[in-house]
């Protein structure tokens, strides 16, 4: 069974630029999550989708971050414009049905904002 | 608001020793608790999941216990090996309003000494 795929693995941009990350969850998983992990911290949930609907985006900085999950499969997370404090690893995870199911994580995208 | 604390932040032990990692959480109304492993530059791998009604779970050399009433969990690693070097993250699933959320601790960085 293929795991959660993410791309790119690494990205370096300058502040005020925009960037997008892509995630392909495990086939058949209805729920998809984006987490932000700052160095030395645990992952923090940014947004959760169930199929193509948003379940929770309470910690997403909506003035600069956006995410979509068209057709309920792949998802894209965008930052525009980026700030220095956005430097982090962005992890995508998926679970079969609901958030109480085991979550499977992708390898993450390491973003550096200069 | 659920908060998860892990002690110690870092641990260095000789190979072959048994060791214990600690996790505490502030809100005992959890659905389940998970221990994850994170290797440098990689995503999270689920090690053990304990349902709120359970006291412990075992997988190979790993044993996780849960004392929900006191808000504590421990991860016991028996006969540690060089390949056990990684960051170990504790996370709890608890209700965040209309949704269940995974809240992580900051992790314990485990380094094995030859």
PDB file of C-alpha atoms in Angstrom:
ATOM      1  CA  UNK A   1       0.000   0.000   0.000  1.00  0.00           C
ATOM      2  CA  UNK A   2       1.440   3.357  -1.035  1.00  0.00           C
ATOM      3  CA  UNK A   3       1.839   5.913   1.733  1.00  0.00           C
ATOM      4  CA  UNK A   4       1.069   9.618   1.827  1.00  0.00           C
ATOM      5  CA  UNK A   5       3.017  11.448  -0.866  1.00  0.00           C
ATOM      6  CA  UNK A   6       4.166  15.063  -0.621  1.00  0.00           C
ATOM      7  CA  UNK A   7       6.062  17.395  -2.897  1.00  0.00           C
ATOM      8  CA  UNK A   8       8.327  19.179  -3.022  1.00  0.00           C
ATOM      9  CA  UNK A   9      10.490  17.824  -0.206  1.00  0.00           C
ATOM     10  CA  UNK A  10      12.395  21.057   0.215  1.00  0.00           C
ATOM     11  CA  UNK A  11      11.691  24.655  -0.727  1.00  0.00           C
ATOM     12  CA  UNK A  12      13.640  27.861  -0.145  1.00  0.00           C
ATOM     13  CA  UNK A  13      11.985  31.195  -0.869  1.00  0.00           C
ATOM     14  CA  UNK A  14      12.369  34.822   0.097  1.00  0.00           C
ATOM     15  CA  UNK A  15       9.879  36.583   2.343  1.00  0.00           C
ATOM     16  CA  UNK A  16       6.832  37.977   0.599  1.00  0.00           C
ATOM     17  CA  UNK A  17       7.043  35.313  -2.108  1.00  0.00           C
ATOM     18  CA  UNK A  18       4.359  32.666  -2.518  1.00  0.00           C
ATOM     19  CA  UNK A  19       4.711  28.900  -2.304  1.00  0.00           C
ATOM     20  CA  UNK A  20       2.499  25.841  -2.734  1.00  0.00           C
ATOM     21  CA  UNK A  21       2.729  22.334  -1.373  1.00  0.00           C
ATOM     22  CA  UNK A  22       1.020  19.245  -2.739  1.00  0.00           C
ATOM     23  CA  UNK A  23      -0.251  16.148  -0.943  1.00  0.00           C
ATOM     24  CA  UNK A  24      -1.661  12.863  -2.213  1.00  0.00           C
ATOM     25  CA  UNK A  25      -3.222  10.826   0.620  1.00  0.00           C
ATOM     26  CA  UNK A  26      -3.494   7.075   0.934  1.00  0.00           C
ATOM     27  CA  UNK A  27      -6.031   5.769  -1.552  1.00  0.00           C
ATOM     28  CA  UNK A  28      -9.508   5.590  -0.067  1.00  0.00           C
ATOM     29  CA  UNK A  29      -8.770   7.828   2.906  1.00  0.00           C
ATOM     30  CA  UNK A  30     -11.553  10.338   3.386  1.00  0.00           C
ATOM     31  CA  UNK A  31      -9.842  12.636   5.862  1.00  0.00           C
ATOM     32  CA  UNK A  32      -6.759  14.736   5.108  1.00  0.00           C
ATOM     33  CA  UNK A  33      -4.784  16.966   7.444  1.00  0.00           C
ATOM     34  CA  UNK A  34      -2.118  19.639   7.072  1.00  0.00           C
ATOM     35  CA  UNK A  35       0.194  20.199  10.030  1.00  0.00           C
ATOM     36  CA  UNK A  36       2.912  22.780  10.626  1.00  0.00           C
ATOM     37  CA  UNK A  37       5.962  21.646  12.608  1.00  0.00           C
ATOM     38  CA  UNK A  38       8.351  24.371  13.693  1.00  0.00           C
ATOM     39  CA  UNK A  39      11.828  23.225  14.704  1.00  0.00           C
ATOM     40  CA  UNK A  40      11.787  21.806  18.231  1.00  0.00           C
ATOM     41  CA  UNK A  41       7.987  21.716  18.437  1.00  0.00           C
ATOM     42  CA  UNK A  42       5.342  19.095  17.894  1.00  0.00           C
ATOM     43  CA  UNK A  43       3.146  19.306  14.796  1.00  0.00           C
ATOM     44  CA  UNK A  44       0.242  21.755  14.954  1.00  0.00           C
ATOM     45  CA  UNK A  45      -2.942  21.152  12.973  1.00  0.00           C
ATOM     46  CA  UNK A  46      -3.579  23.831  10.343  1.00  0.00           C
ATOM     47  CA  UNK A  47      -6.568  22.409   8.489  1.00  0.00           C
ATOM     48  CA  UNK A  48      -8.578  19.201   8.278  1.00  0.00           C
ATOM     49  CA  UNK A  49     -10.673  18.071   5.314  1.00  0.00           C
ATOM     50  CA  UNK A  50     -13.242  15.318   5.180  1.00  0.00           C
ATOM     51  CA  UNK A  51     -13.648  14.435   1.521  1.00  0.00           C
ATOM     52  CA  UNK A  52     -13.610  17.902  -0.079  1.00  0.00           C
ATOM     53  CA  UNK A  53     -15.163  19.787   2.837  1.00  0.00           C
ATOM     54  CA  UNK A  54     -13.314  21.682   5.577  1.00  0.00           C
ATOM     55  CA  UNK A  55     -13.883  20.227   9.055  1.00  0.00           C
ATOM     56  CA  UNK A  56     -11.498  22.429  11.042  1.00  0.00           C
ATOM     57  CA  UNK A  57      -9.387  25.401   9.981  1.00  0.00           C
ATOM     58  CA  UNK A  58      -9.382  27.251  13.296  1.00  0.00           C
ATOM     59  CA  UNK A  59      -5.570  27.451  13.456  1.00  0.00           C
ATOM     60  CA  UNK A  60      -4.990  28.350   9.815  1.00  0.00           C
ATOM     61  CA  UNK A  61      -3.722  31.949   9.354  1.00  0.00           C
ATOM     62  CA  UNK A  62      -6.307  32.734   6.743  1.00  0.00           C
ATOM     63  CA  UNK A  63      -4.820  36.090   5.780  1.00  0.00           C
ATOM     64  CA  UNK A  64      -1.902  34.291   4.139  1.00  0.00           C
ATOM     65  CA  UNK A  65      -2.590  30.547   4.112  1.00  0.00           C
ATOM     66  CA  UNK A  66      -5.123  28.763   1.940  1.00  0.00           C
ATOM     67  CA  UNK A  67      -5.817  25.132   1.206  1.00  0.00           C
ATOM     68  CA  UNK A  68      -8.077  23.165  -1.063  1.00  0.00           C
ATOM     69  CA  UNK A  69      -8.941  19.561  -1.692  1.00  0.00           C
ATOM     70  CA  UNK A  70     -10.667  19.409  -5.026  1.00  0.00           C
ATOM     71  CA  UNK A  71     -12.487  16.146  -5.804  1.00  0.00           C
ATOM     72  CA  UNK A  72     -11.757  14.898  -2.300  1.00  0.00           C
ATOM     73  CA  UNK A  73      -8.363  13.371  -3.140  1.00  0.00           C
ATOM     74  CA  UNK A  74      -5.224  15.507  -3.608  1.00  0.00           C
ATOM     75  CA  UNK A  75      -4.734  18.687  -1.638  1.00  0.00           C
ATOM     76  CA  UNK A  76      -2.728  21.867  -2.041  1.00  0.00           C
ATOM     77  CA  UNK A  77      -1.592  24.216   0.722  1.00  0.00           C
ATOM     78  CA  UNK A  78      -0.542  27.714  -0.317  1.00  0.00           C
ATOM     79  CA  UNK A  79       1.218  30.534   1.516  1.00  0.00           C
ATOM     80  CA  UNK A  80       1.024  34.040   0.068  1.00  0.00           C
ATOM     81  CA  UNK A  81       2.927  36.110   1.059  1.00  0.00           C
ATOM     82  CA  UNK A  82       5.397  34.112   3.135  1.00  0.00           C
ATOM     83  CA  UNK A  83       6.926  35.445   6.345  1.00  0.00           C
ATOM     84  CA  UNK A  84      10.132  34.440   8.095  1.00  0.00           C
ATOM     85  CA  UNK A  85       8.135  32.696  10.837  1.00  0.00           C
ATOM     86  CA  UNK A  86       6.571  30.367   8.265  1.00  0.00           C
ATOM     87  CA  UNK A  87       9.858  28.442   8.106  1.00  0.00           C
ATOM     88  CA  UNK A  88       8.848  24.963   9.211  1.00  0.00           C
ATOM     89  CA  UNK A  89       8.119  21.445   8.024  1.00  0.00           C
ATOM     90  CA  UNK A  90       4.644  21.065   6.557  1.00  0.00           C
ATOM     91  CA  UNK A  91       3.262  17.590   7.122  1.00  0.00           C
ATOM     92  CA  UNK A  92       0.306  16.057   5.376  1.00  0.00           C
ATOM     93  CA  UNK A  93      -1.548  13.139   6.944  1.00  0.00           C
ATOM     94  CA  UNK A  94      -4.604  11.077   6.097  1.00  0.00           C
ATOM     95  CA  UNK A  95      -6.969   8.748   7.917  1.00  0.00           C
ATOM     96  CA  UNK A  96      -9.597   6.328   6.721  1.00  0.00           C
ATOM     97  CA  UNK A  97     -12.746   8.036   7.891  1.00  0.00           C
ATOM     98  CA  UNK A  98     -12.632  10.312  10.904  1.00  0.00           C
ATOM     99  CA  UNK A  99     -10.021  12.029  13.042  1.00  0.00           C
ATOM    100  CA  UNK A 100     -10.144   9.282  15.682  1.00  0.00           C
ATOM    101  CA  UNK A 101      -8.778   6.772  13.163  1.00  0.00           C
ATOM    102  CA  UNK A 102      -5.023   6.249  12.953  1.00  0.00           C
ATOM    103  CA  UNK A 103      -3.384   9.064  11.021  1.00  0.00           C
ATOM    104  CA  UNK A 104      -0.655   8.237   8.502  1.00  0.00           C
ATOM    105  CA  UNK A 105       1.898  10.915   7.801  1.00  0.00           C
ATOM    106  CA  UNK A 106       3.827  11.866   4.692  1.00  0.00           C
ATOM    107  CA  UNK A 107       7.549  12.771   4.713  1.00  0.00           C
ATOM    108  CA  UNK A 108       6.837  16.494   4.881  1.00  0.00           C
ATOM    109  CA  UNK A 109       8.012  19.573   2.998  1.00  0.00           C
ATOM    110  CA  UNK A 110      10.750  21.598   4.655  1.00  0.00           C
ATOM    111  CA  UNK A 111      10.203  25.303   3.932  1.00  0.00           C
ATOM    112  CA  UNK A 112      12.899  27.889   4.544  1.00  0.00           C
ATOM    113  CA  UNK A 113      11.922  31.552   4.224  1.00  0.00           C
ATOM    114  CA  UNK A 114      14.872  33.950   3.899  1.00  0.00           C
TER     115      UNK A 114
ATOM    116  CA  UNK B   1      -7.317  23.679  25.822  1.00  0.00           C
ATOM    117  CA  UNK B   2      -5.394  20.424  25.752  1.00  0.00           C
ATOM    118  CA  UNK B   3      -1.651  20.656  26.400  1.00  0.00           C
ATOM    119  CA  UNK B   4       0.826  17.806  26.138  1.00  0.00           C
ATOM    120  CA  UNK B   5       4.207  17.834  27.868  1.00  0.00           C
ATOM    121  CA  UNK B   6       7.061  15.419  27.338  1.00  0.00           C
ATOM    122  CA  UNK B   7       9.946  14.923  29.735  1.00  0.00           C
ATOM    123  CA  UNK B   8      12.851  14.789  29.201  1.00  0.00           C
ATOM    124  CA  UNK B   9      13.348  16.882  26.072  1.00  0.00           C
ATOM    125  CA  UNK B  10      16.480  14.894  25.263  1.00  0.00           C
ATOM    126  CA  UNK B  11      17.952  11.631  26.463  1.00  0.00           C
ATOM    127  CA  UNK B  12      21.277   9.938  25.781  1.00  0.00           C
ATOM    128  CA  UNK B  13      21.649   6.329  26.886  1.00  0.00           C
ATOM    129  CA  UNK B  14      24.071   3.454  26.315  1.00  0.00           C
ATOM    130  CA  UNK B  15      22.984   0.780  23.928  1.00  0.00           C
ATOM    131  CA  UNK B  16      21.269  -2.147  25.595  1.00  0.00           C
ATOM    132  CA  UNK B  17      19.629  -0.205  28.414  1.00  0.00           C
ATOM    133  CA  UNK B  18      15.938  -0.151  29.177  1.00  0.00           C
ATOM    134  CA  UNK B  19      14.474   3.339  29.145  1.00  0.00           C
ATOM    135  CA  UNK B  20      11.285   5.233  29.888  1.00  0.00           C
ATOM    136  CA  UNK B  21       9.865   8.285  28.155  1.00  0.00           C
ATOM    137  CA  UNK B  22       7.201  10.332  29.889  1.00  0.00           C
ATOM    138  CA  UNK B  23       4.162  12.179  28.601  1.00  0.00           C
ATOM    139  CA  UNK B  24       1.536  14.181  30.482  1.00  0.00           C
ATOM    140  CA  UNK B  25      -1.644  15.883  29.303  1.00  0.00           C
ATOM    141  CA  UNK B  26      -3.847  18.466  30.980  1.00  0.00           C
ATOM    142  CA  UNK B  27      -7.346  17.331  29.961  1.00  0.00           C
ATOM    143  CA  UNK B  28      -8.073  13.728  30.900  1.00  0.00           C
ATOM    144  CA  UNK B  29     -11.111  13.555  28.574  1.00  0.00           C
ATOM    145  CA  UNK B  30      -9.167  11.929  25.762  1.00  0.00           C
ATOM    146  CA  UNK B  31     -10.346   9.530  23.069  1.00  0.00           C
ATOM    147  CA  UNK B  32      -6.978   7.824  22.661  1.00  0.00           C
ATOM    148  CA  UNK B  33      -3.240   8.408  22.970  1.00  0.00           C
ATOM    149  CA  UNK B  34      -0.561   7.673  20.392  1.00  0.00           C
ATOM    150  CA  UNK B  35       3.197   7.425  20.447  1.00  0.00           C
ATOM    151  CA  UNK B  36       5.009   8.342  17.227  1.00  0.00           C
ATOM    152  CA  UNK B  37       8.577   8.118  16.075  1.00  0.00           C
ATOM    153  CA  UNK B  38      10.151  10.774  13.862  1.00  0.00           C
ATOM    154  CA  UNK B  39      13.485  10.284  12.124  1.00  0.00           C
ATOM    155  CA  UNK B  40      15.428  13.335  10.842  1.00  0.00           C
ATOM    156  CA  UNK B  41      13.970  14.671   7.628  1.00  0.00           C
ATOM    157  CA  UNK B  42      11.110  12.214   7.670  1.00  0.00           C
ATOM    158  CA  UNK B  43       7.479  12.102   8.635  1.00  0.00           C
ATOM    159  CA  UNK B  44       5.922  10.470  11.679  1.00  0.00           C
ATOM    160  CA  UNK B  45       5.485   6.747  12.139  1.00  0.00           C
ATOM    161  CA  UNK B  46       2.827   5.528  14.541  1.00  0.00           C
ATOM    162  CA  UNK B  47       4.290   3.143  17.140  1.00  0.00           C
ATOM    163  CA  UNK B  48       1.450   2.433  19.526  1.00  0.00           C
ATOM    164  CA  UNK B  49      -2.136   3.579  19.988  1.00  0.00           C
ATOM    165  CA  UNK B  50      -3.902   3.193  23.338  1.00  0.00           C
ATOM    166  CA  UNK B  51      -7.652   3.642  23.526  1.00  0.00           C
ATOM    167  CA  UNK B  52      -8.927   5.625  26.509  1.00  0.00           C
ATOM    168  CA  UNK B  53     -10.407   2.447  28.004  1.00  0.00           C
ATOM    169  CA  UNK B  54      -7.086   0.598  27.870  1.00  0.00           C
ATOM    170  CA  UNK B  55      -4.198   0.625  30.338  1.00  0.00           C
ATOM    171  CA  UNK B  56      -1.368  -0.456  28.066  1.00  0.00           C
ATOM    172  CA  UNK B  57      -0.313  -1.627  24.644  1.00  0.00           C
ATOM    173  CA  UNK B  58       2.719  -3.644  23.603  1.00  0.00           C
ATOM    174  CA  UNK B  59       4.545  -4.033  20.317  1.00  0.00           C
ATOM    175  CA  UNK B  60       7.811  -5.939  20.318  1.00  0.00           C
ATOM    176  CA  UNK B  61      10.268  -4.129  22.599  1.00  0.00           C
ATOM    177  CA  UNK B  62       7.860  -1.236  23.129  1.00  0.00           C
ATOM    178  CA  UNK B  63       5.288  -0.956  25.877  1.00  0.00           C
ATOM    179  CA  UNK B  64       3.078   2.069  26.403  1.00  0.00           C
ATOM    180  CA  UNK B  65       0.948   2.624  29.486  1.00  0.00           C
ATOM    181  CA  UNK B  66      -1.890   5.047  30.065  1.00  0.00           C
ATOM    182  CA  UNK B  67      -3.225   6.465  33.322  1.00  0.00           C
ATOM    183  CA  UNK B  68      -6.032   8.662  32.093  1.00  0.00           C
ATOM    184  CA  UNK B  69      -7.139   9.896  35.498  1.00  0.00           C
ATOM    185  CA  UNK B  70      -3.706  11.328  36.290  1.00  0.00           C
ATOM    186  CA  UNK B  71      -3.093  12.476  32.717  1.00  0.00           C
ATOM    187  CA  UNK B  72       0.041  10.429  32.162  1.00  0.00           C
ATOM    188  CA  UNK B  73       1.532   7.959  29.737  1.00  0.00           C
ATOM    189  CA  UNK B  74       4.912   6.268  29.568  1.00  0.00           C
ATOM    190  CA  UNK B  75       6.716   4.606  26.696  1.00  0.00           C
ATOM    191  CA  UNK B  76       9.042   1.832  27.808  1.00  0.00           C
ATOM    192  CA  UNK B  77      11.747   0.680  25.399  1.00  0.00           C
ATOM    193  CA  UNK B  78      13.454  -2.564  26.336  1.00  0.00           C
ATOM    194  CA  UNK B  79      17.035  -3.476  25.395  1.00  0.00           C
ATOM    195  CA  UNK B  80      17.614  -0.301  23.382  1.00  0.00           C
ATOM    196  CA  UNK B  81      19.412  -0.545  20.041  1.00  0.00           C
ATOM    197  CA  UNK B  82      21.314   1.963  17.855  1.00  0.00           C
ATOM    198  CA  UNK B  83      18.362   2.109  15.479  1.00  0.00           C
ATOM    199  CA  UNK B  84      16.158   3.454  18.262  1.00  0.00           C
ATOM    200  CA  UNK B  85      17.779   6.886  17.938  1.00  0.00           C
ATOM    201  CA  UNK B  86      14.967   9.248  16.895  1.00  0.00           C
ATOM    202  CA  UNK B  87      12.513  11.777  18.284  1.00  0.00           C
ATOM    203  CA  UNK B  88       9.552  10.216  20.075  1.00  0.00           C
ATOM    204  CA  UNK B  89       6.328  12.185  20.074  1.00  0.00           C
ATOM    205  CA  UNK B  90       3.301  11.680  22.280  1.00  0.00           C
ATOM    206  CA  UNK B  91      -0.095  12.834  21.008  1.00  0.00           C
ATOM    207  CA  UNK B  92      -3.634  12.702  22.352  1.00  0.00           C
ATOM    208  CA  UNK B  93      -6.922  12.733  20.519  1.00  0.00           C
ATOM    209  CA  UNK B  94      -9.417  14.870  22.387  1.00  0.00           C
ATOM    210  CA  UNK B  95     -12.510  16.826  21.610  1.00  0.00           C
ATOM    211  CA  UNK B  96     -11.952  20.337  20.282  1.00  0.00           C
ATOM    212  CA  UNK B  97     -15.493  21.565  20.002  1.00  0.00           C
ATOM    213  CA  UNK B  98     -17.190  19.848  17.083  1.00  0.00           C
ATOM    214  CA  UNK B  99     -14.140  17.850  16.056  1.00  0.00           C
ATOM    215  CA  UNK B 100     -11.556  15.523  17.563  1.00  0.00           C
ATOM    216  CA  UNK B 101      -8.021  16.840  17.304  1.00  0.00           C
ATOM    217  CA  UNK B 102      -4.571  15.352  17.659  1.00  0.00           C
ATOM    218  CA  UNK B 103      -2.480  17.451  20.068  1.00  0.00           C
ATOM    219  CA  UNK B 104       1.246  16.731  20.142  1.00  0.00           C
ATOM    220  CA  UNK B 105       3.954  17.189  22.717  1.00  0.00           C
ATOM    221  CA  UNK B 106       7.311  18.644  21.692  1.00  0.00           C
ATOM    222  CA  UNK B 107       8.953  15.242  21.704  1.00  0.00           C
ATOM    223  CA  UNK B 108      11.913  13.532  23.360  1.00  0.00           C
ATOM    224  CA  UNK B 109      15.101  13.292  21.297  1.00  0.00           C
ATOM    225  CA  UNK B 110      16.667   9.919  22.023  1.00  0.00           C
ATOM    226  CA  UNK B 111      20.331   9.345  21.202  1.00  0.00           C
ATOM    227  CA  UNK B 112      21.905   5.941  21.637  1.00  0.00           C
ATOM    228  CA  UNK B 113      25.531   5.721  22.707  1.00  0.00           C
ATOM    229  CA  UNK B 114      27.580   2.793  21.371  1.00  0.00           C
TER     230      UNK B 114
END
